[in-house]
PDB file of C-alpha atoms in Angstrom:
ATOM      1  CA  UNK V   1      60.119 -25.453  16.082  1.00  0.00           C
ATOM      2  CA  UNK V   2      57.876 -27.669  13.940  1.00  0.00           C
ATOM      3  CA  UNK V   3      54.293 -27.929  15.156  1.00  0.00           C
ATOM      4  CA  UNK V   4      53.121 -31.373  16.246  1.00  0.00           C
ATOM      5  CA  UNK V   5      51.271 -33.296  13.543  1.00  0.00           C
ATOM      6  CA  UNK V   6      48.058 -35.170  14.275  1.00  0.00           C
ATOM      7  CA  UNK V   7      46.346 -37.584  11.868  1.00  0.00           C
ATOM      8  CA  UNK V   8      42.575 -37.983  11.730  1.00  0.00           C
ATOM      9  CA  UNK V   9      42.279 -41.746  11.413  1.00  0.00           C
ATOM     10  CA  UNK V  10      38.666 -41.587  10.298  1.00  0.00           C
ATOM     11  CA  UNK V  11      39.877 -40.058   7.024  1.00  0.00           C
ATOM     12  CA  UNK V  12      43.499 -41.262   6.801  1.00  0.00           C
ATOM     13  CA  UNK V  13      44.604 -44.923   6.963  1.00  0.00           C
ATOM     14  CA  UNK V  14      41.060 -46.120   6.303  1.00  0.00           C
ATOM     15  CA  UNK V  15      42.468 -48.970   4.191  1.00  0.00           C
ATOM     16  CA  UNK V  16      43.691 -50.510   7.466  1.00  0.00           C
ATOM     17  CA  UNK V  17      41.788 -52.108  10.328  1.00  0.00           C
ATOM     18  CA  UNK V  18      41.038 -49.663  13.135  1.00  0.00           C
ATOM     19  CA  UNK V  19      43.644 -50.908  15.592  1.00  0.00           C
ATOM     20  CA  UNK V  20      46.386 -50.941  12.926  1.00  0.00           C
ATOM     21  CA  UNK V  21      45.968 -47.244  12.129  1.00  0.00           C
ATOM     22  CA  UNK V  22      47.759 -46.081  15.276  1.00  0.00           C
ATOM     23  CA  UNK V  23      51.063 -47.755  14.464  1.00  0.00           C
ATOM     24  CA  UNK V  24      50.821 -46.703  10.826  1.00  0.00           C
ATOM     25  CA  UNK V  25      50.384 -43.064  11.823  1.00  0.00           C
ATOM     26  CA  UNK V  26      53.295 -43.295  14.237  1.00  0.00           C
ATOM     27  CA  UNK V  27      55.492 -44.858  11.562  1.00  0.00           C
ATOM     28  CA  UNK V  28      54.713 -41.952   9.217  1.00  0.00           C
ATOM     29  CA  UNK V  29      55.844 -39.358  11.736  1.00  0.00           C
ATOM     30  CA  UNK V  30      52.595 -38.240  13.382  1.00  0.00           C
ATOM     31  CA  UNK V  31      52.794 -37.377  17.077  1.00  0.00           C
ATOM     32  CA  UNK V  32      49.082 -37.953  17.722  1.00  0.00           C
ATOM     33  CA  UNK V  33      45.825 -39.183  16.212  1.00  0.00           C
ATOM     34  CA  UNK V  34      42.239 -38.023  16.461  1.00  0.00           C
ATOM     35  CA  UNK V  35      38.912 -39.460  15.366  1.00  0.00           C
ATOM     36  CA  UNK V  36      35.198 -38.693  15.280  1.00  0.00           C
ATOM     37  CA  UNK V  37      32.678 -40.853  17.145  1.00  0.00           C
ATOM     38  CA  UNK V  38      34.062 -42.599  20.230  1.00  0.00           C
ATOM     39  CA  UNK V  39      30.765 -44.422  20.768  1.00  0.00           C
ATOM     40  CA  UNK V  40      31.404 -46.854  17.908  1.00  0.00           C
ATOM     41  CA  UNK V  41      34.895 -47.799  19.126  1.00  0.00           C
ATOM     42  CA  UNK V  42      36.165 -50.284  21.689  1.00  0.00           C
ATOM     43  CA  UNK V  43      37.763 -47.758  24.011  1.00  0.00           C
ATOM     44  CA  UNK V  44      39.989 -50.159  25.895  1.00  0.00           C
ATOM     45  CA  UNK V  45      41.417 -51.682  22.725  1.00  0.00           C
ATOM     46  CA  UNK V  46      41.813 -48.197  21.266  1.00  0.00           C
ATOM     47  CA  UNK V  47      43.788 -47.064  24.311  1.00  0.00           C
ATOM     48  CA  UNK V  48      45.975 -50.160  24.173  1.00  0.00           C
ATOM     49  CA  UNK V  49      46.686 -49.726  20.452  1.00  0.00           C
ATOM     50  CA  UNK V  50      47.743 -46.093  20.966  1.00  0.00           C
ATOM     51  CA  UNK V  51      49.939 -46.979  23.930  1.00  0.00           C
ATOM     52  CA  UNK V  52      51.569 -49.848  22.057  1.00  0.00           C
ATOM     53  CA  UNK V  53      52.318 -47.570  19.112  1.00  0.00           C
ATOM     54  CA  UNK V  54      53.601 -44.816  21.371  1.00  0.00           C
ATOM     55  CA  UNK V  55      51.246 -42.233  19.897  1.00  0.00           C
ATOM     56  CA  UNK V  56      48.967 -39.783  21.691  1.00  0.00           C
ATOM     57  CA  UNK V  57      45.207 -39.521  21.228  1.00  0.00           C
ATOM     58  CA  UNK V  58      44.474 -35.838  20.744  1.00  0.00           C
ATOM     59  CA  UNK V  59      40.692 -35.854  20.738  1.00  0.00           C
ATOM     60  CA  UNK V  60      37.335 -36.864  19.307  1.00  0.00           C
ATOM     61  CA  UNK V  61      33.806 -35.468  18.958  1.00  0.00           C
ATOM     62  CA  UNK V  62      31.685 -35.122  22.052  1.00  0.00           C
ATOM     63  CA  UNK V  63      28.399 -33.375  21.297  1.00  0.00           C
ATOM     64  CA  UNK V  64      26.588 -36.431  19.929  1.00  0.00           C
ATOM     65  CA  UNK V  65      22.840 -36.080  19.359  1.00  0.00           C
ATOM     66  CA  UNK V  66      22.240 -32.733  21.053  1.00  0.00           C
ATOM     67  CA  UNK V  67      22.764 -29.084  20.093  1.00  0.00           C
ATOM     68  CA  UNK V  68      24.162 -26.102  21.972  1.00  0.00           C
ATOM     69  CA  UNK V  69      21.704 -23.767  20.212  1.00  0.00           C
ATOM     70  CA  UNK V  70      18.556 -25.524  21.443  1.00  0.00           C
ATOM     71  CA  UNK V  71      17.572 -24.310  24.940  1.00  0.00           C
ATOM     72  CA  UNK V  72      15.695 -27.553  25.594  1.00  0.00           C
ATOM     73  CA  UNK V  73      18.871 -29.562  24.981  1.00  0.00           C
ATOM     74  CA  UNK V  74      20.987 -28.040  27.764  1.00  0.00           C
ATOM     75  CA  UNK V  75      20.643 -30.836  30.292  1.00  0.00           C
ATOM     76  CA  UNK V  76      20.902 -33.783  27.864  1.00  0.00           C
ATOM     77  CA  UNK V  77      23.820 -32.045  26.108  1.00  0.00           C
ATOM     78  CA  UNK V  78      25.715 -31.743  29.371  1.00  0.00           C
ATOM     79  CA  UNK V  79      24.902 -35.331  30.296  1.00  0.00           C
ATOM     80  CA  UNK V  80      26.271 -36.541  26.958  1.00  0.00           C
ATOM     81  CA  UNK V  81      29.352 -34.351  27.320  1.00  0.00           C
ATOM     82  CA  UNK V  82      30.046 -35.939  30.704  1.00  0.00           C
ATOM     83  CA  UNK V  83      30.072 -39.331  28.965  1.00  0.00           C
ATOM     84  CA  UNK V  84      32.450 -38.011  26.298  1.00  0.00           C
ATOM     85  CA  UNK V  85      34.783 -36.585  28.912  1.00  0.00           C
ATOM     86  CA  UNK V  86      34.782 -39.921  30.734  1.00  0.00           C
ATOM     87  CA  UNK V  87      35.626 -41.639  27.444  1.00  0.00           C
ATOM     88  CA  UNK V  88      38.450 -39.147  26.844  1.00  0.00           C
ATOM     89  CA  UNK V  89      39.924 -39.897  30.238  1.00  0.00           C
ATOM     90  CA  UNK V  90      39.601 -43.630  29.613  1.00  0.00           C
ATOM     91  CA  UNK V  91      41.643 -43.524  26.397  1.00  0.00           C
ATOM     92  CA  UNK V  92      43.991 -40.780  27.568  1.00  0.00           C
ATOM     93  CA  UNK V  93      42.704 -38.100  25.195  1.00  0.00           C
ATOM     94  CA  UNK V  94      43.557 -34.516  26.078  1.00  0.00           C
ATOM     95  CA  UNK V  95      40.502 -32.897  24.477  1.00  0.00           C
ATOM     96  CA  UNK V  96      36.955 -33.237  23.200  1.00  0.00           C
ATOM     97  CA  UNK V  97      35.639 -31.429  20.112  1.00  0.00           C
ATOM     98  CA  UNK V  98      32.194 -29.837  20.300  1.00  0.00           C
ATOM     99  CA  UNK V  99      29.886 -28.201  17.732  1.00  0.00           C
ATOM    100  CA  UNK V 100      26.916 -25.863  17.817  1.00  0.00           C
ATOM    101  CA  UNK V 101      24.566 -28.370  16.174  1.00  0.00           C
ATOM    102  CA  UNK V 102      24.128 -32.115  16.319  1.00  0.00           C
ATOM    103  CA  UNK V 103      25.667 -33.792  13.279  1.00  0.00           C
ATOM    104  CA  UNK V 104      24.305 -36.935  11.648  1.00  0.00           C
ATOM    105  CA  UNK V 105      25.710 -39.402   9.141  1.00  0.00           C
ATOM    106  CA  UNK V 106      28.250 -37.750   6.851  1.00  0.00           C
ATOM    107  CA  UNK V 107      28.294 -34.604   8.956  1.00  0.00           C
ATOM    108  CA  UNK V 108      24.777 -33.589   7.945  1.00  0.00           C
ATOM    109  CA  UNK V 109      23.291 -31.016  10.337  1.00  0.00           C
ATOM    110  CA  UNK V 110      20.375 -32.796  11.973  1.00  0.00           C
ATOM    111  CA  UNK V 111      18.221 -29.717  12.674  1.00  0.00           C
ATOM    112  CA  UNK V 112      18.624 -26.211  11.231  1.00  0.00           C
ATOM    113  CA  UNK V 113      16.347 -24.780  13.942  1.00  0.00           C
ATOM    114  CA  UNK V 114      14.566 -22.417  11.581  1.00  0.00           C
ATOM    115  CA  UNK V 115      11.948 -21.981  14.324  1.00  0.00           C
ATOM    116  CA  UNK V 116      14.499 -20.377  16.666  1.00  0.00           C
ATOM    117  CA  UNK V 117      15.759 -16.811  16.297  1.00  0.00           C
ATOM    118  CA  UNK V 118      19.433 -15.941  16.023  1.00  0.00           C
ATOM    119  CA  UNK V 119      19.204 -14.394  19.505  1.00  0.00           C
ATOM    120  CA  UNK V 120      17.810 -17.545  21.087  1.00  0.00           C
ATOM    121  CA  UNK V 121      20.440 -19.724  19.404  1.00  0.00           C
ATOM    122  CA  UNK V 122      23.311 -17.464  20.451  1.00  0.00           C
ATOM    123  CA  UNK V 123      22.150 -17.070  24.048  1.00  0.00           C
ATOM    124  CA  UNK V 124      21.498 -20.783  24.368  1.00  0.00           C
ATOM    125  CA  UNK V 125      24.947 -21.638  23.030  1.00  0.00           C
ATOM    126  CA  UNK V 126      26.626 -19.165  25.356  1.00  0.00           C
ATOM    127  CA  UNK V 127      24.724 -20.368  28.416  1.00  0.00           C
ATOM    128  CA  UNK V 128      25.378 -24.033  27.758  1.00  0.00           C
ATOM    129  CA  UNK V 129      29.054 -23.384  26.980  1.00  0.00           C
ATOM    130  CA  UNK V 130      29.407 -21.710  30.385  1.00  0.00           C
ATOM    131  CA  UNK V 131      28.340 -24.976  31.973  1.00  0.00           C
ATOM    132  CA  UNK V 132      30.516 -26.995  29.589  1.00  0.00           C
ATOM    133  CA  UNK V 133      33.554 -24.938  30.576  1.00  0.00           C
ATOM    134  CA  UNK V 134      32.894 -25.480  34.280  1.00  0.00           C
ATOM    135  CA  UNK V 135      32.627 -29.209  33.679  1.00  0.00           C
ATOM    136  CA  UNK V 136      35.857 -29.255  31.666  1.00  0.00           C
ATOM    137  CA  UNK V 137      37.680 -27.372  34.406  1.00  0.00           C
ATOM    138  CA  UNK V 138      36.447 -29.824  37.036  1.00  0.00           C
ATOM    139  CA  UNK V 139      37.510 -32.830  34.961  1.00  0.00           C
ATOM    140  CA  UNK V 140      40.788 -31.421  33.624  1.00  0.00           C
ATOM    141  CA  UNK V 141      39.897 -31.938  29.948  1.00  0.00           C
ATOM    142  CA  UNK V 142      40.063 -29.350  27.151  1.00  0.00           C
ATOM    143  CA  UNK V 143      37.085 -28.519  24.947  1.00  0.00           C
ATOM    144  CA  UNK V 144      37.597 -27.327  21.369  1.00  0.00           C
ATOM    145  CA  UNK V 145      34.629 -25.500  19.843  1.00  0.00           C
ATOM    146  CA  UNK V 146      34.590 -25.869  16.056  1.00  0.00           C
ATOM    147  CA  UNK V 147      32.943 -23.630  13.477  1.00  0.00           C
ATOM    148  CA  UNK V 148      31.984 -25.383  10.212  1.00  0.00           C
ATOM    149  CA  UNK V 149      31.393 -24.348   6.612  1.00  0.00           C
ATOM    150  CA  UNK V 150      27.741 -23.876   5.747  1.00  0.00           C
ATOM    151  CA  UNK V 151      27.788 -24.111   1.948  1.00  0.00           C
ATOM    152  CA  UNK V 152      29.442 -27.450   1.179  1.00  0.00           C
ATOM    153  CA  UNK V 153      29.554 -29.915   4.073  1.00  0.00           C
ATOM    154  CA  UNK V 154      27.383 -28.655   6.943  1.00  0.00           C
ATOM    155  CA  UNK V 155      24.474 -26.603   5.608  1.00  0.00           C
ATOM    156  CA  UNK V 156      22.410 -25.210   8.478  1.00  0.00           C
ATOM    157  CA  UNK V 157      25.159 -25.204  11.114  1.00  0.00           C
ATOM    158  CA  UNK V 158      24.830 -22.163  13.378  1.00  0.00           C
ATOM    159  CA  UNK V 159      28.462 -21.530  14.301  1.00  0.00           C
ATOM    160  CA  UNK V 160      29.998 -20.485  10.992  1.00  0.00           C
ATOM    161  CA  UNK V 161      32.557 -17.779  11.806  1.00  0.00           C
ATOM    162  CA  UNK V 162      35.839 -17.616  13.653  1.00  0.00           C
ATOM    163  CA  UNK V 163      34.836 -14.296  15.175  1.00  0.00           C
ATOM    164  CA  UNK V 164      31.717 -15.650  16.872  1.00  0.00           C
ATOM    165  CA  UNK V 165      33.471 -18.733  18.241  1.00  0.00           C
ATOM    166  CA  UNK V 166      36.560 -16.864  19.424  1.00  0.00           C
ATOM    167  CA  UNK V 167      34.602 -14.033  21.040  1.00  0.00           C
ATOM    168  CA  UNK V 168      32.397 -16.483  22.936  1.00  0.00           C
ATOM    169  CA  UNK V 169      35.499 -18.261  24.190  1.00  0.00           C
ATOM    170  CA  UNK V 170      36.998 -14.913  25.240  1.00  0.00           C
ATOM    171  CA  UNK V 171      33.847 -13.892  27.082  1.00  0.00           C
ATOM    172  CA  UNK V 172      33.680 -17.174  28.975  1.00  0.00           C
ATOM    173  CA  UNK V 173      37.395 -16.892  29.715  1.00  0.00           C
ATOM    174  CA  UNK V 174      38.076 -20.510  30.615  1.00  0.00           C
ATOM    175  CA  UNK V 175      41.510 -22.006  29.894  1.00  0.00           C
ATOM    176  CA  UNK V 176      39.674 -25.261  29.172  1.00  0.00           C
ATOM    177  CA  UNK V 177      37.503 -23.850  26.359  1.00  0.00           C
ATOM    178  CA  UNK V 178      39.175 -22.801  23.120  1.00  0.00           C
ATOM    179  CA  UNK V 179      38.402 -22.596  19.411  1.00  0.00           C
ATOM    180  CA  UNK V 180      39.147 -25.352  16.929  1.00  0.00           C
ATOM    181  CA  UNK V 181      40.210 -23.378  13.865  1.00  0.00           C
ATOM    182  CA  UNK V 182      39.555 -25.518  10.783  1.00  0.00           C
ATOM    183  CA  UNK V 183      41.355 -23.804   7.913  1.00  0.00           C
ATOM    184  CA  UNK V 184      39.385 -25.707   5.260  1.00  0.00           C
ATOM    185  CA  UNK V 185      35.999 -24.752   6.702  1.00  0.00           C
ATOM    186  CA  UNK V 186      36.974 -21.140   7.290  1.00  0.00           C
ATOM    187  CA  UNK V 187      38.544 -20.675   3.849  1.00  0.00           C
ATOM    188  CA  UNK V 188      35.139 -21.585   2.432  1.00  0.00           C
ATOM    189  CA  UNK V 189      33.156 -19.386   4.834  1.00  0.00           C
ATOM    190  CA  UNK V 190      35.323 -16.315   5.256  1.00  0.00           C
ATOM    191  CA  UNK V 191      38.833 -16.500   3.739  1.00  0.00           C
ATOM    192  CA  UNK V 192      41.475 -14.087   5.118  1.00  0.00           C
ATOM    193  CA  UNK V 193      43.188 -16.955   6.919  1.00  0.00           C
ATOM    194  CA  UNK V 194      46.329 -15.203   8.144  1.00  0.00           C
ATOM    195  CA  UNK V 195      44.489 -12.035   9.205  1.00  0.00           C
ATOM    196  CA  UNK V 196      42.019 -14.194  11.124  1.00  0.00           C
ATOM    197  CA  UNK V 197      44.820 -16.075  12.887  1.00  0.00           C
ATOM    198  CA  UNK V 198      46.390 -12.738  13.845  1.00  0.00           C
ATOM    199  CA  UNK V 199      43.094 -11.478  15.285  1.00  0.00           C
ATOM    200  CA  UNK V 200      42.022 -14.601  17.157  1.00  0.00           C
ATOM    201  CA  UNK V 201      45.137 -16.733  17.560  1.00  0.00           C
ATOM    202  CA  UNK V 202      45.042 -16.356  21.330  1.00  0.00           C
ATOM    203  CA  UNK V 203      41.800 -18.356  21.381  1.00  0.00           C
ATOM    204  CA  UNK V 204      42.876 -21.194  19.075  1.00  0.00           C
ATOM    205  CA  UNK V 205      43.328 -24.489  20.913  1.00  0.00           C
ATOM    206  CA  UNK V 206      43.558 -26.845  17.945  1.00  0.00           C
ATOM    207  CA  UNK V 207      43.888 -26.535  14.160  1.00  0.00           C
ATOM    208  CA  UNK V 208      42.452 -28.679  11.366  1.00  0.00           C
ATOM    209  CA  UNK V 209      43.921 -28.740   7.888  1.00  0.00           C
ATOM    210  CA  UNK V 210      42.591 -29.795   4.484  1.00  0.00           C
ATOM    211  CA  UNK V 211      42.897 -27.993   1.180  1.00  0.00           C
ATOM    212  CA  UNK V 212      39.989 -26.235  -0.493  1.00  0.00           C
ATOM    213  CA  UNK V 213      38.153 -26.982  -2.624  1.00  0.00           C
ATOM    214  CA  UNK V 214      37.914 -30.747  -2.285  1.00  0.00           C
ATOM    215  CA  UNK V 215      39.009 -31.342   1.328  1.00  0.00           C
ATOM    216  CA  UNK V 216      42.107 -33.202   0.199  1.00  0.00           C
ATOM    217  CA  UNK V 217      45.782 -32.946   1.192  1.00  0.00           C
ATOM    218  CA  UNK V 218      47.785 -29.680   0.999  1.00  0.00           C
ATOM    219  CA  UNK V 219      48.830 -28.827  -2.546  1.00  0.00           C
ATOM    220  CA  UNK V 220      45.599 -30.007  -4.156  1.00  0.00           C
ATOM    221  CA  UNK V 221      43.706 -26.740  -3.744  1.00  0.00           C
ATOM    222  CA  UNK V 222      44.086 -22.998  -3.335  1.00  0.00           C
ATOM    223  CA  UNK V 223      45.492 -22.648   0.207  1.00  0.00           C
ATOM    224  CA  UNK V 224      49.177 -21.821   0.726  1.00  0.00           C
ATOM    225  CA  UNK V 225      49.720 -24.071   3.702  1.00  0.00           C
ATOM    226  CA  UNK V 226      53.422 -23.342   4.137  1.00  0.00           C
ATOM    227  CA  UNK V 227      52.461 -19.705   4.705  1.00  0.00           C
ATOM    228  CA  UNK V 228      49.547 -20.599   6.991  1.00  0.00           C
ATOM    229  CA  UNK V 229      51.644 -22.851   9.235  1.00  0.00           C
ATOM    230  CA  UNK V 230      54.479 -20.334   9.320  1.00  0.00           C
ATOM    231  CA  UNK V 231      52.006 -17.635  10.351  1.00  0.00           C
ATOM    232  CA  UNK V 232      50.539 -19.826  13.096  1.00  0.00           C
ATOM    233  CA  UNK V 233      54.034 -20.252  14.508  1.00  0.00           C
ATOM    234  CA  UNK V 234      54.825 -16.540  14.268  1.00  0.00           C
ATOM    235  CA  UNK V 235      51.610 -15.778  16.172  1.00  0.00           C
ATOM    236  CA  UNK V 236      52.704 -18.057  19.010  1.00  0.00           C
ATOM    237  CA  UNK V 237      50.583 -21.123  18.331  1.00  0.00           C
ATOM    238  CA  UNK V 238      52.154 -24.203  19.942  1.00  0.00           C
ATOM    239  CA  UNK V 239      49.321 -26.741  19.710  1.00  0.00           C
ATOM    240  CA  UNK V 240      48.755 -29.587  17.303  1.00  0.00           C
ATOM    241  CA  UNK V 241      47.944 -29.473  13.603  1.00  0.00           C
ATOM    242  CA  UNK V 242      45.243 -32.022  12.856  1.00  0.00           C
ATOM    243  CA  UNK V 243      45.162 -33.338   9.307  1.00  0.00           C
ATOM    244  CA  UNK V 244      41.460 -34.039   8.847  1.00  0.00           C
ATOM    245  CA  UNK V 245      41.390 -34.635   5.103  1.00  0.00           C
ATOM    246  CA  UNK V 246      40.323 -37.167   2.511  1.00  0.00           C
ATOM    247  CA  UNK V 247      43.233 -38.393   0.347  1.00  0.00           C
ATOM    248  CA  UNK V 248      42.873 -37.501  -3.315  1.00  0.00           C
ATOM    249  CA  UNK V 249      44.248 -40.920  -4.241  1.00  0.00           C
ATOM    250  CA  UNK V 250      45.559 -42.840  -1.222  1.00  0.00           C
ATOM    251  CA  UNK V 251      46.937 -42.338   2.273  1.00  0.00           C
ATOM    252  CA  UNK V 252      50.575 -42.794   1.234  1.00  0.00           C
ATOM    253  CA  UNK V 253      50.391 -39.955  -1.297  1.00  0.00           C
ATOM    254  CA  UNK V 254      48.455 -37.747   1.106  1.00  0.00           C
ATOM    255  CA  UNK V 255      51.005 -38.247   3.898  1.00  0.00           C
ATOM    256  CA  UNK V 256      53.839 -37.397   1.511  1.00  0.00           C
ATOM    257  CA  UNK V 257      52.087 -34.131   0.627  1.00  0.00           C
ATOM    258  CA  UNK V 258      51.444 -33.376   4.300  1.00  0.00           C
ATOM    259  CA  UNK V 259      55.123 -33.727   5.129  1.00  0.00           C
ATOM    260  CA  UNK V 260      56.165 -31.605   2.142  1.00  0.00           C
ATOM    261  CA  UNK V 261      53.827 -28.747   3.060  1.00  0.00           C
ATOM    262  CA  UNK V 262      54.446 -28.773   6.818  1.00  0.00           C
TER     263      UNK V 262
END
């Protein structure tokens, strides 16, 4: 059975007005859409556009200006996450994506926290995620914890490996907290994509796809995406595949490549 395709409409369909992107994605065969910052969007109009197009909203980012790794951020982080969960419920989104560090314009890591030890960062992230999971369970929303590459796009981000993210999710043991496995980021950081999926597939709640290098559509880089998707299926993954990529030329060409490599 083909996995459900989800378009990131902050990178695809950017030639269109925001509210027109939902119908365009539906017309191209996507089952859902996702985006980044809900705070800059009219949530009611966004919900209406998705409903009119008959397309689901899979998720958006929810950590905002606070970091899991900073012990002093625990309370404001949770307060901001509550707002993100409320926004998700307003637009009908099934999940919220969270990161270890606050991200600024262009995904730049706001603070590398060089003053904090690895131990403090890890314990802080674990402790705050425990509370995040409880909140998600109470509200009936899924949280997807995403590791990012630390050489190209997000220098200074703490969570950089699938192993760390997946093992934290396993230790917490909440059905509402899973790993967002971004193949592009993890190809850069660690490689061994299929072996990693085999080892940690039980903790993967969402998948992001872009080719590496370049972060463009499948077929433009070094990753064999037909093999990767086939392996996800063979390992029992039934979630969505989110295409969070920047078209090499235009959205039409990128979508064609996505469908060919699915």
